[in-house]
Short mmCIF file of C-alpha atoms in Angstrom, two decimals:
data_model
loop_
_atom_site.label_atom_id
_atom_site.label_comp_id
_atom_site.label_asym_id
_atom_site.label_seq_id
_atom_site.Cartn_x
_atom_site.Cartn_y
_atom_site.Cartn_z
CA MET A 1 77.69 5.21 -57.50
CA ARG A 2 77.06 6.37 -61.02
CA ARG A 3 78.81 3.50 -62.05
CA TYR A 4 76.19 1.04 -60.18
CA PHE A 5 73.51 3.74 -60.69
CA LEU A 6 72.43 1.63 -64.57
CA PRO A 7 72.46 -1.92 -63.47
CA VAL A 8 70.56 -0.70 -60.48
CA LEU A 9 67.83 0.79 -62.41
CA GLY A 10 67.92 -1.73 -65.24
CA LEU A 11 67.05 -4.78 -61.35
CA ILE A 12 64.55 -2.30 -59.79
CA LEU A 13 62.53 -2.16 -63.63
CA MET A 14 63.50 -6.12 -64.11
CA LEU A 15 61.89 -7.06 -60.64
CA VAL A 16 58.97 -4.21 -61.74
CA SER A 17 58.28 -5.89 -65.10
CA LEU A 18 57.92 -9.38 -64.17
CA TYR A 19 55.86 -8.51 -62.26
CA MET A 20 53.25 -6.71 -64.22
CA VAL A 21 53.93 -9.38 -66.30
CA PHE A 22 53.23 -12.34 -64.35
CA VAL A 23 50.56 -10.26 -61.82
CA TYR A 24 48.95 -7.13 -62.76
CA VAL A 25 48.44 -7.96 -66.37
CA PRO A 26 45.31 -9.99 -67.74
CA THR A 27 45.54 -12.79 -69.51
CA GLU A 28 44.85 -12.42 -73.57
CA LYS A 29 41.14 -13.64 -73.72
CA GLU A 30 41.96 -15.96 -77.24
CA MET A 31 45.72 -17.18 -76.97
CA GLY A 32 45.23 -17.90 -73.40
CA ILE A 33 47.89 -17.55 -70.98
CA VAL A 34 51.02 -17.70 -73.27
CA GLN A 35 50.54 -14.41 -74.25
CA ARG A 36 52.42 -13.30 -72.18
CA ILE A 37 55.24 -14.43 -73.28
CA PHE A 38 54.36 -11.89 -75.38
CA TYR A 39 55.94 -9.01 -73.75
CA LEU A 40 59.08 -10.82 -73.34
CA MET A 41 59.42 -11.05 -77.54
CA VAL A 42 59.03 -7.63 -78.04
CA PRO A 43 61.44 -5.80 -75.95
CA MET A 44 64.05 -8.86 -77.51
CA GLY A 45 63.25 -7.63 -81.13
CA TRP A 46 63.38 -4.07 -80.43
CA LEU A 47 67.30 -4.63 -79.00
CA ALA A 48 67.89 -6.76 -82.23
CA LEU A 49 67.20 -4.09 -84.01
CA LEU A 50 68.53 -1.02 -81.47
CA SER A 51 72.51 -3.08 -81.47
CA PHE A 52 71.79 -2.71 -85.53
CA LEU A 53 70.81 0.06 -85.95
CA LEU A 54 73.78 0.66 -83.64
CA VAL A 55 76.09 -1.37 -85.69
CA PHE A 56 75.54 0.35 -88.04
CA ILE A 57 77.04 3.95 -87.01
CA GLY A 58 79.39 2.47 -86.05
CA SER A 59 80.44 0.86 -89.41
CA ILE A 60 80.32 4.40 -90.77
CA LEU A 61 81.44 5.88 -87.70
CA TYR A 62 85.37 3.53 -88.49
CA LEU A 63 84.62 3.94 -92.11
CA VAL A 64 85.12 8.30 -92.30
CA LYS A 65 86.82 8.62 -88.70
CA ARG A 66 88.98 5.18 -88.73
CA GLN A 67 89.43 4.73 -85.31
CA ALA A 68 89.50 2.41 -83.21
CA ARG A 69 86.48 3.02 -80.78
CA TRP A 70 83.88 3.32 -83.42
CA ASP A 71 84.69 0.06 -84.18
CA ALA A 72 84.85 -1.55 -80.59
CA LEU A 73 81.51 -0.21 -80.47
CA ALA A 74 79.62 -1.22 -83.78
CA TYR A 75 81.10 -5.35 -82.81
CA SER A 76 80.26 -4.80 -79.20
CA SER A 77 77.05 -4.29 -80.25
CA ALA A 78 76.71 -6.46 -82.56
CA GLU A 79 77.04 -9.44 -80.01
CA VAL A 80 75.45 -7.82 -77.48
CA GLY A 81 72.43 -7.97 -81.19
CA LEU A 82 73.59 -11.77 -81.62
CA VAL A 83 72.18 -12.80 -78.65
CA ALA A 84 69.43 -10.82 -78.48
CA THR A 85 67.77 -11.76 -82.11
CA THR A 86 69.05 -15.90 -80.94
CA GLY A 87 66.58 -15.13 -78.81
CA ALA A 88 64.14 -13.83 -80.81
CA LEU A 89 64.27 -16.40 -82.81
CA VAL A 90 63.89 -18.87 -79.62
CA VAL A 91 60.91 -16.95 -77.68
CA GLY A 92 58.97 -16.47 -80.79
CA SER A 93 59.63 -19.62 -81.68
CA LEU A 94 58.53 -20.84 -78.32
CA TRP A 95 55.59 -18.81 -78.64
CA ALA A 96 54.76 -20.00 -82.27
CA ARG A 97 54.50 -23.97 -81.18
CA PRO A 98 51.09 -23.46 -79.05
CA ILE A 99 49.56 -21.13 -80.80
CA TRP A 100 50.29 -22.10 -84.94
CA GLY A 101 50.73 -25.15 -83.30
CA VAL A 102 53.68 -25.46 -85.08
CA TRP A 103 58.25 -23.92 -83.61
CA TRP A 104 58.60 -23.05 -87.70
CA THR A 105 56.24 -20.47 -89.75
CA TRP A 106 57.39 -18.36 -92.97
CA GLU A 107 56.28 -15.52 -91.17
CA PRO A 108 57.55 -12.19 -92.17
CA ARG A 109 58.81 -11.10 -88.35
CA LEU A 110 60.12 -13.98 -88.47
CA THR A 111 61.85 -14.36 -91.47
CA ALA A 112 63.85 -10.88 -91.26
CA THR A 113 64.73 -11.82 -87.93
CA LEU A 114 65.98 -15.13 -89.14
CA VAL A 115 67.57 -13.17 -93.08
CA LEU A 116 68.91 -10.90 -90.03
CA TRP A 117 70.76 -13.81 -87.58
CA PHE A 118 72.35 -15.25 -90.79
CA VAL A 119 73.98 -11.54 -91.06
CA TYR A 120 74.78 -10.54 -87.92
CA LEU A 121 77.07 -14.35 -88.24
CA ALA A 122 78.48 -13.33 -91.48
CA TYR A 123 79.80 -9.84 -89.67
CA PHE A 124 81.09 -12.06 -87.25
CA MET A 125 82.31 -14.73 -89.57
CA VAL A 126 84.20 -12.33 -91.86
CA ARG A 127 86.02 -10.91 -88.85
CA SER A 128 87.57 -14.11 -88.51
CA PHE A 129 88.68 -14.31 -91.85
CA ALA A 130 90.18 -11.45 -92.20
CA GLY A 131 93.40 -12.16 -91.11
CA GLU A 132 94.39 -8.76 -90.15
CA GLU A 133 92.48 -6.38 -87.81
CA SER A 134 91.84 -4.07 -89.31
CA ARG A 135 91.35 -5.02 -92.51
CA GLY A 136 88.20 -7.26 -90.34
CA ALA A 137 87.69 -4.67 -88.80
CA ARG A 138 86.70 -2.62 -92.38
CA PHE A 139 85.13 -5.26 -93.99
CA ALA A 140 82.81 -6.47 -90.43
CA ALA A 141 82.16 -2.62 -91.10
CA VAL A 142 80.59 -3.00 -95.09
CA ILE A 143 78.72 -5.63 -93.13
CA GLY A 144 76.93 -4.12 -91.05
CA ILE A 145 76.26 -0.39 -92.99
CA VAL A 146 74.49 -3.39 -96.42
CA GLY A 147 72.87 -5.67 -93.51
CA PHE A 148 71.15 -3.25 -92.27
CA ILE A 149 70.34 -1.42 -95.02
CA ASP A 150 68.86 -4.59 -96.59
CA LEU A 151 67.16 -5.50 -93.89
CA PRO A 152 63.24 -2.57 -94.10
CA ILE A 153 63.41 -4.66 -97.79
CA VAL A 154 63.52 -7.61 -96.20
CA VAL A 155 60.54 -6.41 -94.27
CA LEU A 156 58.98 -5.11 -97.35
CA ALA A 157 59.27 -8.62 -99.43
CA THR A 158 58.58 -11.30 -96.92
CA THR A 159 55.75 -9.14 -95.63
CA LEU A 160 54.18 -9.10 -98.87
CA TRP A 161 55.21 -12.67 -99.43
CA ARG A 162 53.40 -14.17 -96.33
CA GLY A 163 50.90 -11.98 -93.44
CA MET A 164 49.94 -13.87 -90.01
CA HIS A 165 50.97 -11.50 -87.79
CA PRO A 166 48.68 -9.36 -84.54
CA GLY A 167 50.70 -6.34 -86.96
CA GLY A 168 49.45 -2.91 -86.03
CA VAL A 169 47.75 -4.00 -82.52
CA ILE A 170 50.15 -1.63 -80.15
CA PHE A 171 50.30 1.37 -83.03
CA SER A 172 46.88 1.32 -83.48
CA GLY A 173 45.52 1.51 -80.17
CA GLY A 174 44.11 -1.54 -79.58
CA LEU A 175 46.23 -2.96 -76.97
CA GLU A 176 44.50 -2.44 -73.95
CA SER A 177 46.11 0.58 -71.04
CA ARG A 178 47.85 -2.04 -69.23
CA MET A 179 49.21 -4.55 -71.72
CA LEU A 180 50.28 -1.68 -73.41
CA LEU A 181 51.45 -0.24 -69.46
CA THR A 182 53.65 -3.57 -69.53
CA LEU A 183 55.30 -3.85 -72.47
CA LEU A 184 56.47 -0.18 -72.11
CA VAL A 185 58.11 -0.93 -69.25
CA SER A 186 59.83 -3.79 -69.88
CA LEU A 187 60.62 -2.52 -73.34
CA ALA A 188 62.65 0.49 -70.81
CA ALA A 189 63.56 -2.81 -68.57
CA PHE A 190 65.83 -4.38 -71.84
CA THR A 191 67.12 -1.20 -72.62
CA VAL A 192 68.62 -0.69 -69.75
CA LEU A 193 70.03 -3.99 -70.00
CA TYR A 194 70.96 -2.94 -73.08
CA VAL A 195 73.61 -0.57 -72.47
CA VAL A 196 74.68 -2.68 -68.86
CA LEU A 197 75.72 -5.06 -71.59
CA LEU A 198 76.95 -2.56 -74.41
CA ASN A 199 79.17 -0.72 -71.74
CA LEU A 200 80.12 -3.79 -69.67
CA ARG A 201 81.65 -5.45 -73.65
CA LEU A 202 83.19 -2.24 -74.22
CA ALA A 203 84.73 -1.98 -71.40
CA LEU A 204 86.44 -5.66 -71.71
CA LYS A 205 86.80 -4.40 -75.95
CA ASN A 206 88.95 -2.02 -74.13
CA ALA A 207 91.08 -3.30 -71.48
CA GLU A 208 91.74 -6.78 -74.69
CA MET A 209 93.22 -3.21 -76.54
CA VAL A 210 95.34 -1.77 -73.51
CA LEU A 211 96.66 -5.85 -73.45
CA LYS A 212 97.33 -5.97 -76.78
CA GLN A 213 99.22 -2.52 -76.91
CA VAL A 214 100.98 -3.87 -73.96
CA GLN A 215 102.21 -6.95 -75.21
CA ALA A 216 103.10 -5.04 -78.28
CA ASN A 217 105.11 -2.47 -77.26
CA LYS A 218 106.89 -5.72 -74.58
CA SER A 219 107.63 -7.54 -77.47
CA GLU A 220 109.66 -4.56 -79.23
CA THR A 221 111.61 -3.20 -75.36
CA GLU A 222 113.35 -7.38 -76.15
CA SER A 223 114.06 -7.67 -79.27
CA MET B 1 89.53 10.06 -119.64
CA SER B 2 86.12 10.00 -118.43
CA PHE B 3 84.40 8.35 -115.92
CA LEU B 4 82.92 6.83 -118.06
CA ARG B 5 85.34 5.43 -120.78
CA LYS B 6 87.43 4.48 -117.55
CA ALA B 7 84.91 2.41 -116.66
CA LEU B 8 83.84 0.81 -119.73
CA ALA B 9 87.62 -0.34 -120.68
CA ILE B 10 87.23 -1.92 -117.84
CA THR B 11 84.12 -4.61 -119.00
CA ARG B 12 86.12 -4.42 -122.11
CA LYS B 13 88.90 -5.89 -120.79
CA ASP B 14 86.82 -8.55 -118.77
CA ILE B 15 85.44 -9.22 -121.71
CA LEU B 16 88.24 -10.02 -124.08
CA SER B 17 90.09 -12.22 -120.68
CA GLU B 18 86.65 -13.96 -121.39
CA PHE B 19 86.65 -14.45 -124.88
CA ARG B 20 90.35 -16.18 -124.53
CA THR B 21 89.93 -18.15 -121.19
CA ARG B 22 86.56 -18.73 -121.87
CA GLU B 23 86.63 -19.53 -117.49
CA ILE B 24 82.81 -17.45 -117.27
CA ILE B 25 80.54 -18.74 -118.90
CA PHE B 26 80.94 -21.38 -120.37
CA SER B 27 81.64 -23.31 -117.18
CA ALA B 28 78.89 -21.49 -114.91
CA LEU B 29 76.37 -21.91 -117.46
CA LEU B 30 77.27 -25.82 -117.48
CA PHE B 31 76.62 -25.75 -114.12
CA ALA B 32 73.60 -23.95 -114.85
CA LEU B 33 72.27 -26.36 -117.21
CA LEU B 34 72.80 -29.22 -114.46
CA VAL B 35 71.50 -27.39 -112.23
CA ILE B 36 67.78 -27.75 -113.91
CA ILE B 37 68.91 -30.77 -114.55
CA THR B 38 69.85 -32.32 -111.25
CA PHE B 39 67.06 -30.00 -110.51
CA ASN B 40 63.91 -32.39 -112.27
CA PHE B 41 65.28 -35.80 -110.81
CA ALA B 42 64.63 -33.99 -107.91
CA PHE B 43 61.37 -33.15 -108.35
CA GLY B 44 60.79 -36.50 -110.58
CA GLY B 45 58.51 -36.82 -113.38
CA SER B 46 55.01 -34.90 -112.83
CA GLN B 47 54.25 -31.60 -115.33
CA GLU B 48 51.97 -30.74 -112.45
CA THR B 49 54.86 -30.64 -109.57
CA LEU B 50 57.54 -29.10 -111.51
CA SER B 51 55.45 -26.01 -113.34
CA VAL B 52 54.64 -25.63 -109.47
CA VAL B 53 58.34 -25.75 -108.80
CA ALA B 54 59.94 -24.14 -111.31
CA PRO B 55 59.98 -20.54 -110.48
CA GLY B 56 61.71 -21.37 -107.76
CA ILE B 57 64.25 -24.06 -110.02
CA LEU B 58 65.34 -21.35 -112.13
CA TRP B 59 65.92 -17.97 -109.05
CA VAL B 60 68.19 -20.82 -107.51
CA THR B 61 69.72 -22.00 -110.81
CA PHE B 62 70.56 -18.43 -111.89
CA THR B 63 71.40 -17.36 -107.70
CA PHE B 64 73.82 -20.68 -107.82
CA ALA B 65 75.43 -19.51 -111.15
CA GLY B 66 75.87 -16.50 -110.29
CA ILE B 67 77.57 -17.03 -107.27
CA LEU B 68 80.00 -18.42 -109.18
CA SER B 69 81.05 -16.10 -112.09
CA LEU B 70 81.06 -12.98 -109.78
CA ASN B 71 83.27 -15.34 -106.86
CA ARG B 72 85.72 -16.00 -110.30
CA SER B 73 85.58 -11.99 -111.74
CA PHE B 74 87.88 -11.26 -108.53
CA VAL B 75 89.51 -14.73 -107.79
CA ALA B 76 91.47 -14.75 -111.54
CA GLU B 77 92.00 -10.43 -111.26
CA LYS B 78 93.55 -11.56 -107.66
CA GLU B 79 95.69 -14.31 -108.87
CA GLU B 80 97.77 -12.26 -111.08
CA ASN B 81 97.97 -10.32 -108.74
CA CYS B 82 95.81 -7.73 -111.66
CA LEU B 83 93.45 -6.16 -108.31
CA GLU B 84 96.95 -4.06 -107.38
CA GLY B 85 96.96 -3.27 -110.98
CA LEU B 86 93.37 -2.09 -111.34
CA MET B 87 94.52 0.24 -107.18
CA VAL B 88 97.41 1.72 -108.88
CA ALA B 89 95.75 2.87 -112.05
CA PRO B 90 95.45 6.28 -112.36
CA MET B 91 91.48 6.30 -111.01
CA SER B 92 89.20 6.14 -108.86
CA ARG B 93 88.35 3.12 -106.59
CA GLU B 94 84.15 3.58 -107.72
CA VAL B 95 85.58 2.71 -111.36
CA ILE B 96 86.63 -0.30 -110.68
CA TYR B 97 83.66 -0.76 -108.39
CA ALA B 98 80.99 0.08 -111.87
CA GLY B 99 83.59 -1.96 -115.18
CA LYS B 100 83.30 -4.77 -112.56
CA THR B 101 79.54 -4.52 -112.60
CA LEU B 102 79.86 -4.37 -115.76
CA GLY B 103 81.66 -6.94 -116.88
CA SER B 104 79.89 -8.88 -114.94
CA LEU B 105 75.92 -7.59 -115.73
CA LEU B 106 77.22 -9.34 -119.43
CA PHE B 107 77.92 -12.17 -118.49
CA MET B 108 74.76 -13.36 -116.29
CA ILE B 109 72.59 -12.48 -118.52
CA VAL B 110 74.58 -13.87 -121.41
CA ILE B 111 74.38 -17.12 -119.32
CA GLU B 112 70.56 -16.32 -118.42
CA ILE B 113 69.96 -16.20 -122.41
CA ILE B 114 71.64 -18.93 -122.50
CA ALA B 115 70.26 -21.00 -119.74
CA LEU B 116 66.47 -19.78 -119.58
CA PRO B 117 65.93 -20.93 -123.27
CA VAL B 118 67.07 -24.73 -122.25
CA PHE B 119 64.38 -24.24 -119.58
CA ALA B 120 61.73 -23.93 -121.00
CA ILE B 121 62.16 -27.13 -123.26
CA LEU B 122 63.33 -29.34 -120.70
CA PHE B 123 59.93 -27.60 -118.11
CA ASP B 124 57.33 -27.25 -121.34
CA LEU B 125 56.81 -23.28 -120.26
CA PRO B 126 55.39 -20.16 -121.73
CA VAL B 127 59.38 -18.37 -120.14
CA PHE B 128 59.88 -15.54 -123.44
CA SER B 129 57.57 -13.18 -122.99
CA ALA B 130 58.30 -9.58 -121.78
CA GLN B 131 57.60 -9.73 -118.19
CA ILE B 132 60.04 -12.75 -117.29
CA VAL B 133 62.54 -10.70 -118.85
CA THR B 134 61.87 -7.32 -117.04
CA VAL B 135 62.03 -9.61 -114.25
CA THR B 136 65.41 -11.78 -114.43
CA LEU B 137 67.27 -7.61 -115.58
CA LEU B 138 65.59 -6.28 -112.80
CA ALA B 139 67.27 -9.04 -110.59
CA THR B 140 70.52 -9.92 -112.12
CA ILE B 141 71.29 -6.14 -111.80
CA GLY B 142 70.46 -6.40 -107.93
CA PHE B 143 72.32 -9.59 -107.55
CA VAL B 144 76.18 -8.18 -109.97
CA ALA B 145 75.44 -5.08 -107.55
CA VAL B 146 75.62 -6.03 -104.20
CA GLY B 147 77.95 -9.72 -106.05
CA THR B 148 80.68 -7.58 -107.20
CA LEU B 149 81.13 -5.44 -103.90
CA PHE B 150 81.28 -8.82 -101.39
CA SER B 151 82.84 -10.55 -104.34
CA ALA B 152 86.02 -7.86 -104.20
CA LEU B 153 85.76 -8.53 -100.50
CA ALA B 154 85.96 -12.82 -100.17
CA VAL B 155 89.01 -12.52 -101.82
CA ASN B 156 90.77 -10.65 -98.87
CA THR B 157 89.87 -13.29 -97.15
CA LYS B 158 91.30 -16.76 -96.63
CA ALA B 159 88.45 -19.22 -97.51
CA ARG B 160 87.40 -16.73 -100.79
CA GLU B 161 85.13 -18.77 -101.97
CA MET B 162 83.50 -19.78 -98.83
CA VAL B 163 82.55 -16.35 -97.90
CA LEU B 164 81.11 -15.05 -100.45
CA PRO B 165 77.57 -17.15 -100.50
CA ILE B 166 77.52 -16.09 -96.70
CA LEU B 167 77.93 -12.78 -97.24
CA PHE B 168 75.50 -12.75 -100.35
CA LEU B 169 72.79 -15.33 -99.28
CA PRO B 170 71.39 -13.17 -97.08
CA VAL B 171 71.61 -10.03 -97.91
CA VAL B 172 69.73 -11.02 -101.21
CA VAL B 173 66.71 -12.39 -99.79
CA PRO B 174 64.06 -9.76 -100.90
CA VAL B 175 66.33 -10.19 -105.18
CA ILE B 176 65.50 -13.65 -104.71
CA ILE B 177 61.10 -13.45 -102.57
CA SER B 178 60.92 -11.24 -105.60
CA ALA B 179 62.26 -12.68 -108.41
CA VAL B 180 60.52 -16.05 -107.67
CA GLU B 181 56.97 -14.67 -106.75
CA ALA B 182 56.58 -11.95 -109.24
CA SER B 183 58.50 -14.91 -112.20
CA GLY B 184 55.35 -17.52 -111.15
CA LEU B 185 52.92 -14.88 -111.67
CA ALA B 186 54.11 -14.59 -114.90
CA LEU B 187 54.45 -17.93 -115.96
CA SER B 188 50.17 -18.51 -114.81
CA GLY B 189 49.34 -15.82 -117.09
CA GLU B 190 48.74 -12.50 -115.43
CA PRO B 191 48.69 -9.59 -115.78
CA TRP B 192 51.60 -6.61 -115.09
CA GLY B 193 49.63 -5.59 -112.04
CA GLU B 194 49.80 -8.36 -110.28
CA LEU B 195 54.24 -8.06 -111.38
CA ALA B 196 53.74 -4.41 -110.07
CA PRO B 197 54.23 -4.90 -106.74
CA TRP B 198 57.29 -7.39 -106.88
CA LEU B 199 58.45 -4.73 -110.26
CA GLN B 200 58.64 -2.03 -106.84
CA ILE B 201 60.51 -3.90 -104.36
CA LEU B 202 63.42 -5.51 -107.02
CA GLY B 203 63.98 -1.36 -108.12
CA ALA B 204 64.33 -0.08 -105.37
CA PHE B 205 66.83 -3.06 -104.49
CA ASP B 206 68.23 -2.26 -107.26
CA VAL B 207 69.45 1.71 -107.00
CA ILE B 208 69.94 0.99 -103.37
CA PHE B 209 72.31 -1.27 -103.38
CA LEU B 210 73.58 0.27 -106.45
CA VAL B 211 74.06 3.81 -104.72
CA VAL B 212 74.99 0.91 -101.71
CA SER B 213 77.55 -0.09 -103.53
CA PHE B 214 79.16 1.76 -105.24
CA TRP B 215 79.73 4.46 -101.68
CA VAL B 216 81.78 1.58 -99.19
CA PHE B 217 83.45 -0.15 -102.59
CA SER B 218 86.49 1.38 -102.02
CA TYR B 219 86.95 0.54 -98.60
CA ALA B 220 85.78 -3.27 -99.20
CA ILE B 221 89.58 -3.36 -102.00
CA GLU B 222 91.73 -0.82 -100.20
CA GLU B 223 94.63 -2.40 -98.31
#
């Protein structure tokens, strides 16, 4: 029963948020229908950040405690995070086209997301190049920590460098109440989706580790 | 011996071996000059274009030359198993970080001291100002703080020289943006006040990454 609780909750929230995005929420005056992509873009960006935070925490705990489960957490979260970051970039690009007339613009948050994407790729690359698995986990943890601490400075530098995003609207109370409600429901739906995906990936990772252990034991008894 | 004296001993060893082999400074410097000249061809000879792209050329050159010399800093240690020697020496891993960082910092400063006048002559730009020196120094500290950590990490992977730029470039994005913007302002004769926000970002990056790299360095080289 408990196994199905989160996936079902996620499904319900996702359907509600779809209804709200397409039917309930009013169309934005200046940008028109395209603005509805906002309710997909913000949750994607939020997941990219949330998963990177978990990579950061998992990395620190792995380096300090050296338990494989913390690495498994960081690794699984990084995988979901890479998907979310890619999604945020694609959705951002789709939104930029009708609004700014270009597919890509060096807007601060997009730029920072792109940098984040490259850090995630480095996280996986260093693992595959490290040879041994435990060494790869250690190196990746270093990237996870350094990359996360770097992120606020990247945002600061890129914001100072360029500026054209409708930035503070959400928090300064400039968002209409129905829009805010839709955004919150979308955020909740995607956060639940994140937890579901993370749990699935963790279960898979654990199964992989058990399988490897079994194989190692088997070859030991045979020799 | 105190922490500082041990670290200085490592720096001294690096400088001595550099004097005898002339591996890092000489080749990185030649490389830097060639990059500057190549850019000159790439952007044509017009003085107006060159003065617009000059800060970018300068920092791309220093970044590439920096990657080259940072790579060499640990590849040389690895080749004759010197790194093992350093690691069994009775001192903490942090000493190795401090010593290597200081050595790389000195090498990069020497490269910059020689490359900057050449740059000034070729592009006819006023690079000899306190502002340019400050920006260069702050940005270089940031480069070597992160670069020494990643270089130690990259040398233990399969692809070695290929890995460093892929890890290094996304993380130093804030340094590159700030250095380019601040140099551009300095070259067009703006007062210190205009440069202040960029110098603050550079300073914050330096402090944060000296501390973080110092802390995680031992995980990057332990075997």
